[in-house]
Short mmCIF file of C-alpha atoms and ligand atoms in Angstrom, two decimals:
data_model
loop_
_atom_site.label_atom_id
_atom_site.label_comp_id
_atom_site.label_asym_id
_atom_site.label_seq_id
_atom_site.Cartn_x
_atom_site.Cartn_y
_atom_site.Cartn_z
CA MET A 1 0.00 0.00 0.00
CA SER A 2 1.36 3.42 -0.88
CA VAL A 3 0.80 6.59 1.11
CA LEU A 4 -1.87 7.57 -1.38
CA THR A 5 -3.87 4.35 -1.67
CA GLY A 6 -7.56 5.18 -1.24
CA LEU A 7 -6.86 8.92 -0.96
CA GLU A 8 -6.43 9.62 -4.67
CA SER A 9 -9.70 11.59 -4.93
CA PHE A 10 -8.32 14.44 -2.83
CA VAL A 11 -4.52 14.08 -2.85
CA ARG A 12 -2.29 15.12 -5.75
CA GLN A 13 1.43 14.68 -6.30
CA SER A 14 3.97 17.37 -7.22
CA GLU A 15 1.56 20.26 -6.81
CA PRO A 16 3.19 23.62 -7.62
CA LEU A 17 2.88 25.75 -4.48
CA ALA A 18 3.74 29.12 -6.04
CA MET A 19 0.13 29.67 -7.09
CA HIS A 20 -1.01 28.96 -3.53
CA THR A 21 1.15 31.68 -1.97
CA TRP A 22 1.08 35.48 -2.01
CA PHE A 23 4.71 35.63 -3.05
CA GLN A 24 3.88 33.32 -5.99
CA LEU A 25 7.32 31.78 -5.64
CA GLY A 26 8.85 28.42 -4.85
CA GLY A 27 8.66 24.80 -5.91
CA PRO A 28 6.13 21.99 -5.56
CA ALA A 29 4.76 20.01 -2.63
CA GLU A 30 5.53 16.30 -2.83
CA TYR A 31 1.88 15.63 -1.90
CA PHE A 32 -0.97 18.13 -1.74
CA ALA A 33 -4.31 17.31 -0.13
CA GLU A 34 -7.65 19.11 -0.24
CA PRO A 35 -9.93 16.93 1.89
CA GLU A 36 -13.67 17.52 1.47
CA THR A 37 -14.78 16.37 4.91
CA VAL A 38 -13.46 16.05 8.46
CA GLU A 39 -13.58 12.25 8.02
CA GLN A 40 -11.27 12.49 5.00
CA LEU A 41 -8.95 14.73 6.99
CA VAL A 42 -8.87 12.22 9.88
CA THR A 43 -8.01 9.41 7.45
CA LEU A 44 -5.32 11.49 5.76
CA VAL A 45 -3.66 12.61 8.98
CA GLY A 46 -3.83 9.07 10.41
CA ARG A 47 -2.21 7.67 7.26
CA CYS A 48 0.60 10.24 7.23
CA HIS A 49 1.17 9.64 10.94
CA GLU A 50 1.48 5.85 10.39
CA GLU A 51 3.71 6.22 7.34
CA GLY A 52 5.94 8.88 8.89
CA VAL A 53 5.06 11.46 6.23
CA ALA A 54 5.66 15.04 7.39
CA MET A 55 2.55 17.26 7.27
CA ARG A 56 2.16 21.02 6.92
CA MET A 57 -0.96 23.12 6.92
CA LEU A 58 -1.31 25.70 4.18
CA GLY A 59 -3.70 28.58 4.76
CA GLN A 60 -3.92 31.31 2.16
CA GLY A 61 -0.14 31.36 1.79
CA SER A 62 0.11 34.98 2.89
CA ASN A 63 2.83 34.49 5.51
CA ILE A 64 5.06 31.83 3.94
CA LEU A 65 7.92 31.62 1.48
CA VAL A 66 8.32 28.26 -0.25
CA ARG A 67 11.90 27.44 -1.25
CA ASP A 68 12.59 26.95 -4.95
CA GLU A 69 13.25 23.23 -4.42
CA GLY A 70 9.76 22.75 -2.96
CA VAL A 71 8.77 20.81 0.17
CA PRO A 72 8.82 17.09 0.96
CA GLY A 73 5.79 15.40 2.51
CA MET A 74 2.12 16.35 2.64
CA VAL A 75 0.77 19.88 2.36
CA ILE A 76 -2.85 20.07 3.54
CA HIS A 77 -5.18 22.81 2.32
CA LEU A 78 -8.56 23.27 4.05
CA SER A 79 -10.30 24.91 1.12
CA ALA A 80 -13.46 22.77 1.09
CA PRO A 81 -16.72 24.32 2.39
CA ALA A 82 -16.72 21.92 5.36
CA PHE A 83 -13.76 23.85 6.82
CA CYS A 84 -14.75 27.39 5.84
CA ASN A 85 -18.07 27.88 7.56
CA ILE A 86 -18.72 31.15 9.43
CA ARG A 87 -21.72 31.58 11.70
CA ILE A 88 -22.94 33.77 14.52
CA GLN A 89 -24.28 32.12 17.63
CA GLY A 90 -25.59 34.60 20.17
CA ARG A 91 -22.75 37.11 20.48
CA SER A 92 -20.09 34.68 19.33
CA LEU A 93 -18.52 34.22 15.95
CA ILE A 94 -17.72 30.61 15.11
CA ALA A 95 -15.42 30.22 12.12
CA GLY A 96 -13.80 27.26 10.40
CA GLY A 97 -10.01 27.19 10.27
CA GLY A 98 -10.07 27.43 6.47
CA ALA A 99 -12.39 30.47 6.37
CA LEU A 100 -10.88 33.74 5.23
CA LEU A 101 -10.13 36.06 8.14
CA GLY A 102 -11.48 39.03 6.16
CA ARG A 103 -14.85 37.30 5.75
CA ALA A 104 -14.99 36.49 9.46
CA VAL A 105 -14.25 40.14 10.29
CA THR A 106 -16.88 41.58 7.95
CA THR A 107 -19.50 39.03 9.04
CA ALA A 108 -19.05 40.10 12.67
CA VAL A 109 -19.12 43.81 11.80
CA HIS A 110 -22.29 43.50 9.71
CA ARG A 111 -23.99 41.75 12.60
CA GLY A 112 -23.00 44.54 14.99
CA LEU A 113 -20.41 42.49 16.87
CA ALA A 114 -17.27 44.36 17.86
CA GLY A 115 -13.72 43.18 18.53
CA LEU A 116 -12.39 41.76 15.31
CA GLU A 117 -12.72 44.93 13.19
CA THR A 118 -9.13 45.92 13.99
CA LEU A 119 -8.03 42.88 11.98
CA ILE A 120 -9.43 44.19 8.69
CA GLY A 121 -6.93 44.02 5.85
CA ILE A 122 -4.94 41.16 7.37
CA PRO A 123 -4.79 38.45 4.72
CA GLY A 124 -5.05 34.73 5.33
CA THR A 125 -7.29 32.18 6.95
CA VAL A 126 -8.73 32.06 10.45
CA GLY A 127 -6.57 29.00 11.22
CA GLY A 128 -3.41 30.72 10.00
CA ALA A 129 -4.29 33.88 11.91
CA LEU A 130 -4.77 32.00 15.18
CA HIS A 131 -1.62 29.92 14.64
CA GLY A 132 0.50 33.07 14.51
CA ASN A 133 -1.84 35.28 16.59
CA ALA A 134 -2.19 37.75 13.73
CA GLY A 135 -2.94 41.30 14.69
CA THR A 136 -2.26 44.98 14.44
CA ARG A 137 -1.15 47.59 16.93
CA SER A 138 -4.79 47.79 18.06
CA GLY A 139 -5.43 44.13 18.74
CA ASN A 140 -4.94 40.50 17.82
CA ILE A 141 -7.18 37.50 17.17
CA GLY A 142 -6.03 35.65 20.29
CA GLN A 143 -7.52 38.20 22.66
CA TRP A 144 -10.99 37.44 21.26
CA THR A 145 -10.65 33.67 21.11
CA LEU A 146 -12.29 31.59 23.83
CA GLU A 147 -12.13 28.10 22.36
CA ALA A 148 -10.61 26.23 19.46
CA THR A 149 -11.26 22.76 18.07
CA VAL A 150 -7.99 21.25 16.90
CA MET A 151 -6.65 18.03 15.43
CA ALA A 152 -3.34 16.64 16.66
CA ALA A 153 -0.83 15.05 14.29
CA ASN A 154 -2.15 11.59 15.24
CA GLY A 155 -5.67 12.47 14.01
CA GLU A 156 -7.24 12.95 17.47
CA ILE A 157 -9.63 15.88 17.83
CA TYR A 158 -9.53 18.05 20.96
CA GLN A 159 -11.28 21.10 22.33
CA ARG A 160 -8.81 23.72 23.61
CA SER A 161 -10.46 26.05 26.08
CA SER A 162 -9.38 29.48 27.24
CA ASP A 163 -7.22 28.24 30.12
CA GLU A 164 -5.09 26.26 27.64
CA LEU A 165 -4.85 29.06 25.09
CA VAL A 166 -2.01 31.47 25.69
CA PHE A 167 -1.28 34.20 23.16
CA ASP A 168 1.62 36.56 22.88
CA TYR A 169 2.89 38.90 20.18
CA ARG A 170 2.63 36.85 16.95
CA GLN A 171 2.55 33.55 18.80
CA SER A 172 0.05 31.14 20.26
CA SER A 173 0.31 28.10 22.52
CA ILE A 174 -1.55 25.98 19.94
CA ASP A 175 0.96 23.47 18.63
CA ASP A 176 -1.60 21.00 17.27
CA LEU A 177 -1.43 20.29 13.55
CA VAL A 178 -4.85 21.57 12.49
CA ILE A 179 -7.12 24.33 13.76
CA LEU A 180 -10.60 23.12 12.80
CA ASP A 181 -12.63 25.99 14.21
CA VAL A 182 -12.51 28.87 16.64
CA SER A 183 -15.09 30.53 18.81
CA CYS A 184 -14.83 34.27 19.50
CA PRO A 185 -17.23 35.91 21.96
CA LEU A 186 -17.67 39.53 20.83
CA GLU A 187 -19.35 42.69 22.08
CA GLU A 188 -22.54 44.25 20.76
CA ASP A 189 -22.08 47.60 19.06
CA ASN A 190 -23.74 49.82 16.49
CA PRO A 191 -23.16 48.15 13.08
CA HIS A 192 -22.94 51.50 11.30
CA GLU A 193 -20.27 52.92 13.64
CA LEU A 194 -18.42 49.63 13.59
CA ALA A 195 -18.35 49.60 9.79
CA GLN A 196 -16.98 53.16 9.84
CA ARG A 197 -14.22 52.18 12.28
CA MET A 198 -13.36 49.22 10.07
CA GLN A 199 -13.18 51.41 6.96
CA LYS A 200 -10.93 53.92 8.73
CA GLN A 201 -8.54 51.15 9.76
CA TRP A 202 -8.51 49.85 6.19
CA ILE A 203 -7.63 53.29 4.78
CA VAL A 204 -4.74 53.73 7.26
CA LYS A 205 -3.40 50.31 6.34
CA LYS A 206 -3.64 50.94 2.61
CA ALA A 207 -1.76 54.21 3.04
CA SER A 208 1.16 52.70 4.94
CA GLN A 209 1.65 49.26 3.40
CA PRO A 210 2.28 48.10 -0.14
CA MET A 211 -0.77 46.46 -1.65
CA GLY A 212 -1.41 44.93 -5.03
CA HIS A 213 2.17 43.66 -5.19
CA GLN A 214 3.59 40.18 -4.79
CA SER A 215 4.57 40.22 -1.13
CA ALA A 216 3.67 38.45 2.08
CA GLY A 217 3.05 40.91 4.88
CA CYS A 218 5.73 41.89 7.34
CA VAL A 219 8.90 39.85 6.96
CA PHE A 220 10.28 40.38 10.48
CA LYS A 221 8.66 40.60 13.91
CA ASN A 222 8.91 43.91 15.69
CA PRO A 223 11.66 43.71 18.33
CA ARG A 224 10.24 44.53 21.76
CA GLY A 225 9.61 48.26 21.97
CA SER A 226 10.65 49.11 18.41
CA SER A 227 9.62 48.64 14.81
CA ALA A 228 11.39 46.39 12.33
CA GLY A 229 10.19 48.60 9.46
CA GLU A 230 11.66 51.71 11.06
CA LEU A 231 14.98 49.95 11.82
CA ILE A 232 15.32 48.68 8.23
CA ASP A 233 14.40 52.14 6.94
CA ASP A 234 16.90 53.87 9.27
CA ALA A 235 19.58 51.43 8.11
CA GLY A 236 19.00 52.92 4.65
CA LEU A 237 17.78 49.70 3.09
CA LYS A 238 14.56 50.77 1.32
CA GLY A 239 14.82 49.87 -2.37
CA THR A 240 17.68 47.38 -1.78
CA ARG A 241 17.46 44.64 -4.37
CA ILE A 242 18.76 41.13 -4.94
CA GLY A 243 17.64 39.69 -8.28
CA GLY A 244 13.88 40.27 -8.43
CA ALA A 245 13.43 40.80 -4.68
CA VAL A 246 13.22 44.40 -3.43
CA VAL A 247 12.79 46.02 -0.01
CA SER A 248 9.56 48.01 -0.38
CA ASP A 249 9.86 51.80 -0.68
CA ARG A 250 6.53 52.21 1.02
CA HIS A 251 7.15 50.06 4.12
CA ALA A 252 10.63 48.67 4.75
CA ASN A 253 9.40 45.52 6.50
CA PHE A 254 7.85 44.28 3.25
CA ILE A 255 9.72 42.54 0.45
CA ILE A 256 8.25 42.79 -3.04
CA ALA A 257 8.80 40.00 -5.57
CA GLU A 258 9.11 41.45 -9.06
CA PRO A 259 8.70 39.34 -12.21
CA GLU A 260 11.58 36.80 -12.54
CA CYS A 261 12.09 36.81 -8.77
CA THR A 262 13.02 33.48 -7.17
CA ALA A 263 12.58 32.31 -3.61
CA GLN A 264 16.38 32.27 -3.38
CA ASP A 265 16.46 36.02 -4.19
CA VAL A 266 14.07 36.67 -1.29
CA LEU A 267 16.09 34.46 1.07
CA ARG A 268 19.32 36.26 0.15
CA LEU A 269 17.66 39.65 0.61
CA ILE A 270 16.36 38.57 4.03
CA ASP A 271 19.93 37.60 5.05
CA LEU A 272 21.30 40.89 3.75
CA VAL A 273 18.69 42.99 5.60
CA ARG A 274 19.27 41.04 8.77
CA SER A 275 23.04 41.42 8.71
CA GLN A 276 22.92 45.13 7.78
CA VAL A 277 20.42 45.88 10.57
CA ARG A 278 22.64 43.93 12.97
CA ASP A 279 25.77 45.85 11.88
CA ARG A 280 24.25 49.32 11.54
CA MET A 281 21.53 49.32 14.20
CA GLY A 282 22.77 46.66 16.64
CA THR A 283 19.47 44.76 16.56
CA GLU A 284 18.92 41.10 15.70
CA LEU A 285 15.71 40.75 13.66
CA GLU A 286 13.58 37.63 13.99
CA LEU A 287 11.53 36.31 11.07
CA GLU A 288 7.74 36.59 11.13
CA LEU A 289 7.50 35.03 7.68
CA GLU A 290 7.63 31.22 7.70
CA ILE A 291 10.13 29.64 5.36
CA TRP A 292 9.12 26.24 3.93
N1 EPU B 1 8.28 53.15 9.77
C1 EPU B 1 9.32 53.74 9.14
N2 EPU B 1 9.69 53.27 7.91
C2 EPU B 1 9.05 52.22 7.33
C3 EPU B 1 7.98 51.62 8.00
C4 EPU B 1 7.60 52.09 9.22
O1 EPU B 1 9.93 54.66 9.63
O2 EPU B 1 9.44 51.86 6.22
C5 EPU B 1 7.86 53.68 11.07
C6 EPU B 1 6.48 54.32 10.98
O3 EPU B 1 6.55 55.63 10.56
C7 EPU B 1 6.00 54.17 12.40
C8 EPU B 1 6.66 52.89 12.90
O4 EPU B 1 7.73 52.62 11.99
O5 EPU B 1 6.47 55.25 13.20
C9 EPU B 1 5.68 51.72 12.92
O6 EPU B 1 5.18 51.50 11.61
P1 EPU B 1 3.71 50.92 11.32
O7 EPU B 1 2.71 51.75 12.02
O8 EPU B 1 3.58 50.71 9.86
O9 EPU B 1 3.68 49.57 12.09
P2 EPU B 1 4.69 48.36 12.10
O10 EPU B 1 5.13 48.18 13.51
O11 EPU B 1 5.73 48.44 11.06
C10 EPU B 1 2.85 46.58 12.69
C11 EPU B 1 2.63 45.17 12.26
C12 EPU B 1 1.82 45.12 10.98
C13 EPU B 1 0.52 45.87 11.19
C14 EPU B 1 0.86 47.32 11.59
C15 EPU B 1 -0.37 48.17 11.84
C16 EPU B 1 4.52 43.73 12.86
C17 EPU B 1 5.78 43.11 12.41
N3 EPU B 1 3.92 44.52 12.00
O12 EPU B 1 3.69 47.18 11.70
O13 EPU B 1 1.53 43.76 10.74
O14 EPU B 1 -0.25 45.86 10.01
O15 EPU B 1 1.63 47.28 12.80
O16 EPU B 1 -1.03 47.78 12.99
O17 EPU B 1 4.07 43.48 13.98
C18 EPU B 1 2.32 41.74 9.74
O18 EPU B 1 2.41 41.32 10.89
O19 EPU B 1 2.54 41.05 8.71
C19 EPU B 1 1.96 43.15 9.58
C20 EPU B 1 2.01 43.74 8.41
#
């Protein structure tokens, strides 16, 4: 029996990952799965666990850089409707791990539920957002999350409640393989005022960050008490280029991939920025972007 036996209807081999990421760079996944149901996901994870096949969860690909040589093992994409449901129950928003964060935010706002509107404009899925505790200066998803249903790498499903969920700047205590759904208790507010606050936040974001380019959000985490973008800018690195990878002129913590860019160009530019900021500013930058 091969790893794929019986799973052929939702697993492909040698799937190019570039088209699944915001950078649109990098090589293929050895295996790529888009299960349609939780049962299929349980079977898939169980099989990979037994066969010792490494698994990775792909959200919307907005915070990862895939190396040019691609990734070994199984990449799992929760794109099927079974994983993308968003509903309101009382004052809580319940969202599937595969749902788009932007849709979750606007659903809450339109129903007059406040809390998540500060997250408008953050790309990616709800699962990806919770995994890295995505947020802005005004708030993060973790502070609004009470419960999460997760699947461990052995296929077991667990409920993680608030006392087990610890969030910090761009990190969460959830180390389970899959985030199946999250529950966020929110606060009632005037839908009209909420929508206005959301729009304002969106305008500020659009003005300060590059949009409509091939990039993947902030590359580095902000060091405690300072801003990676400001440090890179002060080091004089805006516009620095390696191959097709360029440090954004608009916000220095973004790297733009121009046509012909390779993942290797981005990796080399990351190393350059890091070493120049270390030498010129005396600060060691830590990656926010995940490298696959
Ligand atoms: N700045 C510069 N030059 C630059 C960029 C920024 O001098 O090229 C200065 C700004 O003028 C400002 C300070 O740095 O005084 C902070 O900049 P900004 O308000 O843009 O916030 P940031 O700390 O760079 C963080 C998050 C963003 C989030 C914004 C807005 C991180 C690494 N970044 O950026 O999140 O959108 O706040 O809330 O935490 C992400 O995580 O991917 C991301 C984009």
